[in-house]
Amino acid sequence: MTDLLYSDEEEALRSAVRDLLADHCDAASVLARIESDTPHDRSLWKLLTESMGLAGLLVPESLGGQGATHREAAVVLEELGRAVAPVPYLTSAVVATEALLACEGAEAEKLLTELASGRTVAALAVGFAARPEGELGVVRQEGGALSGQVTAVADAAVADVLLVPADDGGLYAVAANAVTVTPQVSLDLTRPVATLTFDRAPARRLSNDAPAAVRRALRAGAGLLASEQLGVADWCLTETLRHLKERKQFNRVVGGFQALKHRLAQLWLEIVSLRAAARNAADALAGSGEDTDVAVAVAAAYAAPVAVHAAEEALQLHGGIGMTWEHPVHLHLKRAKADSIAYGTAGAHREALARLADLRPPL
């Protein structure tokens, strides 16, 4: 029987990551960073990867990684979601790493070792909204060089290496400095997106089956994104509850009003359900689930509406202060809204779930 409860080791990992983020990723520093020209926090990334080894959780020990599972990576993503940390963990340590794990050969192993160390950051060159079952926007391969354009690639601005699916079915590694990276306007300033323009960029072939590698990567991204959304939602509930216990109106604590209690209780129920779905997806990706595609589709379909609802409730129930730039609730709302289309919308995942369960629409 699958145990979805957090193990002692996972709780210890959570505590260590939360303590580090409390010291180095407070709301004021995140706000200051997104107002600058360098939204990614490279110093925090170095602490997470070189000091704690988190970039290599999914990488085998033989390649310099931790040899852990998606359950541990999910715990890390929960805490990064709570802090809306501006680091490329999901895109590099999960999605790009999963794509490389689907490849064979010395080149892929070398890249995995570099990613595990945290000194190299990779990004999969597909749009952030691409879903596992969707069509891939591929670039052209001509004589070992790539040409074309890919839009809305998350964390491309901080990547050292780009993993690019090409029209010949291959997956290629391209140095980021050989590509033109043009920032795009992004709702979530803590996870910027960019357009990549390839103009006969030199490329190294990693795999002959790019669709399989990309699908594996996006499936893991969609499944573990639910844990990040869980972290966002949990922070919103916790902070809103704290605020309502302190705020007074008509000489009464605001949290004592029955209507607000009902809203918070409903939100708590939704988040508890989200935790179960996210944990099930992480466990299935780790290998103990019987039907990983179903578990991922369920979590991805449920997570986005809950995270957005939690953030919207937090904004409203904080009153006037929730509308200010200085309060971090808008960071969580923007992360929740951006995540709601990442790796497929909730509707797209419900459609995938219907196909997997052979549920046909009425005629």
mmCIF file of N, CA and C in Angstrom, residues 237 240-241 243-245 247-249 252-268 313 316-319:
data_model
loop_
_atom_site.group_PDB
_atom_site.id
_atom_site.type_symbol
_atom_site.label_atom_id
_atom_site.label_comp_id
_atom_site.label_asym_id
_atom_site.label_seq_id
_atom_site.Cartn_x
_atom_site.Cartn_y
_atom_site.Cartn_z
ATOM 1 N N LEU A 237 -3.051 30.422 2.853
ATOM 2 C CA LEU A 237 -3.968 30.103 3.944
ATOM 3 C C LEU A 237 -3.362 30.466 5.295
ATOM 4 N N THR A 240 -3.128 34.292 5.740
ATOM 5 C CA THR A 240 -4.453 34.891 5.858
ATOM 6 C C THR A 240 -5.043 34.606 7.231
ATOM 7 N N LEU A 241 -4.878 33.393 7.693
ATOM 8 C CA LEU A 241 -5.376 33.032 9.024
ATOM 9 C C LEU A 241 -4.675 33.862 10.100
ATOM 10 N N HIS A 243 -3.340 36.820 9.747
ATOM 11 C CA HIS A 243 -3.810 38.203 9.633
ATOM 12 C C HIS A 243 -5.197 38.376 10.254
ATOM 13 N N LEU A 244 -6.093 37.448 9.997
ATOM 14 C CA LEU A 244 -7.456 37.573 10.498
ATOM 15 C C LEU A 244 -7.530 37.384 12.008
ATOM 16 N N LYS A 245 -6.553 36.716 12.587
ATOM 17 C CA LYS A 245 -6.508 36.585 14.041
ATOM 18 C C LYS A 245 -6.006 37.860 14.715
ATOM 19 N N ARG A 247 -6.201 41.136 13.055
ATOM 20 C CA ARG A 247 -6.960 42.298 12.585
ATOM 21 C C ARG A 247 -8.276 42.425 13.351
ATOM 22 N N LYS A 248 -8.604 43.638 13.792
ATOM 23 C CA LYS A 248 -9.852 43.874 14.510
ATOM 24 C C LYS A 248 -10.734 44.852 13.741
ATOM 25 N N GLN A 249 -12.039 44.627 13.847
ATOM 26 C CA GLN A 249 -13.022 45.508 13.232
ATOM 27 C C GLN A 249 -14.265 45.523 14.130
ATOM 28 N N ARG A 252 -13.879 43.733 17.303
ATOM 29 C CA ARG A 252 -13.860 42.261 17.297
ATOM 30 C C ARG A 252 -12.747 41.780 16.381
ATOM 31 N N VAL A 253 -12.179 40.631 16.714
ATOM 32 C CA VAL A 253 -11.204 40.017 15.826
ATOM 33 C C VAL A 253 -11.907 39.595 14.544
ATOM 34 N N VAL A 254 -11.364 40.004 13.392
ATOM 35 C CA VAL A 254 -12.034 39.754 12.114
ATOM 36 C C VAL A 254 -12.235 38.257 11.879
ATOM 37 N N GLY A 255 -11.282 37.467 12.310
ATOM 38 C CA GLY A 255 -11.384 36.027 12.097
ATOM 39 C C GLY A 255 -12.545 35.383 12.820
ATOM 40 N N GLY A 256 -13.179 36.119 13.720
ATOM 41 C CA GLY A 256 -14.317 35.557 14.443
ATOM 42 C C GLY A 256 -15.623 35.640 13.694
ATOM 43 N N PHE A 257 -15.658 36.369 12.581
ATOM 44 C CA PHE A 257 -16.899 36.466 11.806
ATOM 45 C C PHE A 257 -17.190 35.140 11.101
ATOM 46 N N GLN A 258 -18.416 34.693 11.226
ATOM 47 C CA GLN A 258 -18.791 33.369 10.740
ATOM 48 C C GLN A 258 -18.567 33.211 9.240
ATOM 49 N N ALA A 259 -18.882 34.235 8.474
ATOM 50 C CA ALA A 259 -18.740 34.136 7.017
ATOM 51 C C ALA A 259 -17.283 33.896 6.623
ATOM 52 N N LEU A 260 -16.366 34.548 7.326
ATOM 53 C CA LEU A 260 -14.950 34.353 7.014
ATOM 54 C C LEU A 260 -14.474 32.976 7.463
ATOM 55 N N LYS A 261 -15.003 32.505 8.574
ATOM 56 C CA LYS A 261 -14.656 31.147 9.021
ATOM 57 C C LYS A 261 -15.038 30.119 7.958
ATOM 58 N N HIS A 262 -16.208 30.303 7.367
ATOM 59 C CA HIS A 262 -16.661 29.368 6.335
ATOM 60 C C HIS A 262 -15.737 29.403 5.119
ATOM 61 N N ARG A 263 -15.316 30.579 4.714
ATOM 62 C CA ARG A 263 -14.422 30.697 3.560
ATOM 63 C C ARG A 263 -13.075 30.031 3.843
ATOM 64 N N LEU A 264 -12.559 30.233 5.048
ATOM 65 C CA LEU A 264 -11.278 29.621 5.405
ATOM 66 C C LEU A 264 -11.394 28.109 5.521
ATOM 67 N N ALA A 265 -12.516 27.646 6.060
ATOM 68 C CA ALA A 265 -12.720 26.196 6.185
ATOM 69 C C ALA A 265 -12.793 25.542 4.809
ATOM 70 N N GLN A 266 -13.478 26.184 3.881
ATOM 71 C CA GLN A 266 -13.562 25.660 2.522
ATOM 72 C C GLN A 266 -12.187 25.617 1.878
ATOM 73 N N LEU A 267 -11.416 26.670 2.083
ATOM 74 C CA LEU A 267 -10.072 26.727 1.518
ATOM 75 C C LEU A 267 -9.187 25.652 2.127
ATOM 76 N N TRP A 268 -9.313 25.425 3.411
ATOM 77 C CA TRP A 268 -8.528 24.382 4.080
ATOM 78 C C TRP A 268 -8.842 23.009 3.494
ATOM 79 N N GLU A 313 -8.296 34.557 -2.398
ATOM 80 C CA GLU A 313 -8.858 34.725 -1.063
ATOM 81 C C GLU A 313 -7.893 35.483 -0.157
ATOM 82 N N GLN A 316 -8.045 39.200 -1.037
ATOM 83 C CA GLN A 316 -9.277 39.850 -0.592
ATOM 84 C C GLN A 316 -9.354 39.969 0.923
ATOM 85 N N LEU A 317 -8.983 38.898 1.622
ATOM 86 C CA LEU A 317 -9.148 38.875 3.068
ATOM 87 C C LEU A 317 -8.064 39.664 3.800
ATOM 88 N N HIS A 318 -7.014 40.044 3.097
ATOM 89 C CA HIS A 318 -6.042 40.959 3.699
ATOM 90 C C HIS A 318 -6.516 42.410 3.596
ATOM 91 N N GLY A 319 -7.602 42.639 2.889
ATOM 92 C CA GLY A 319 -8.141 43.980 2.792
ATOM 93 C C GLY A 319 -7.227 44.909 2.019
#
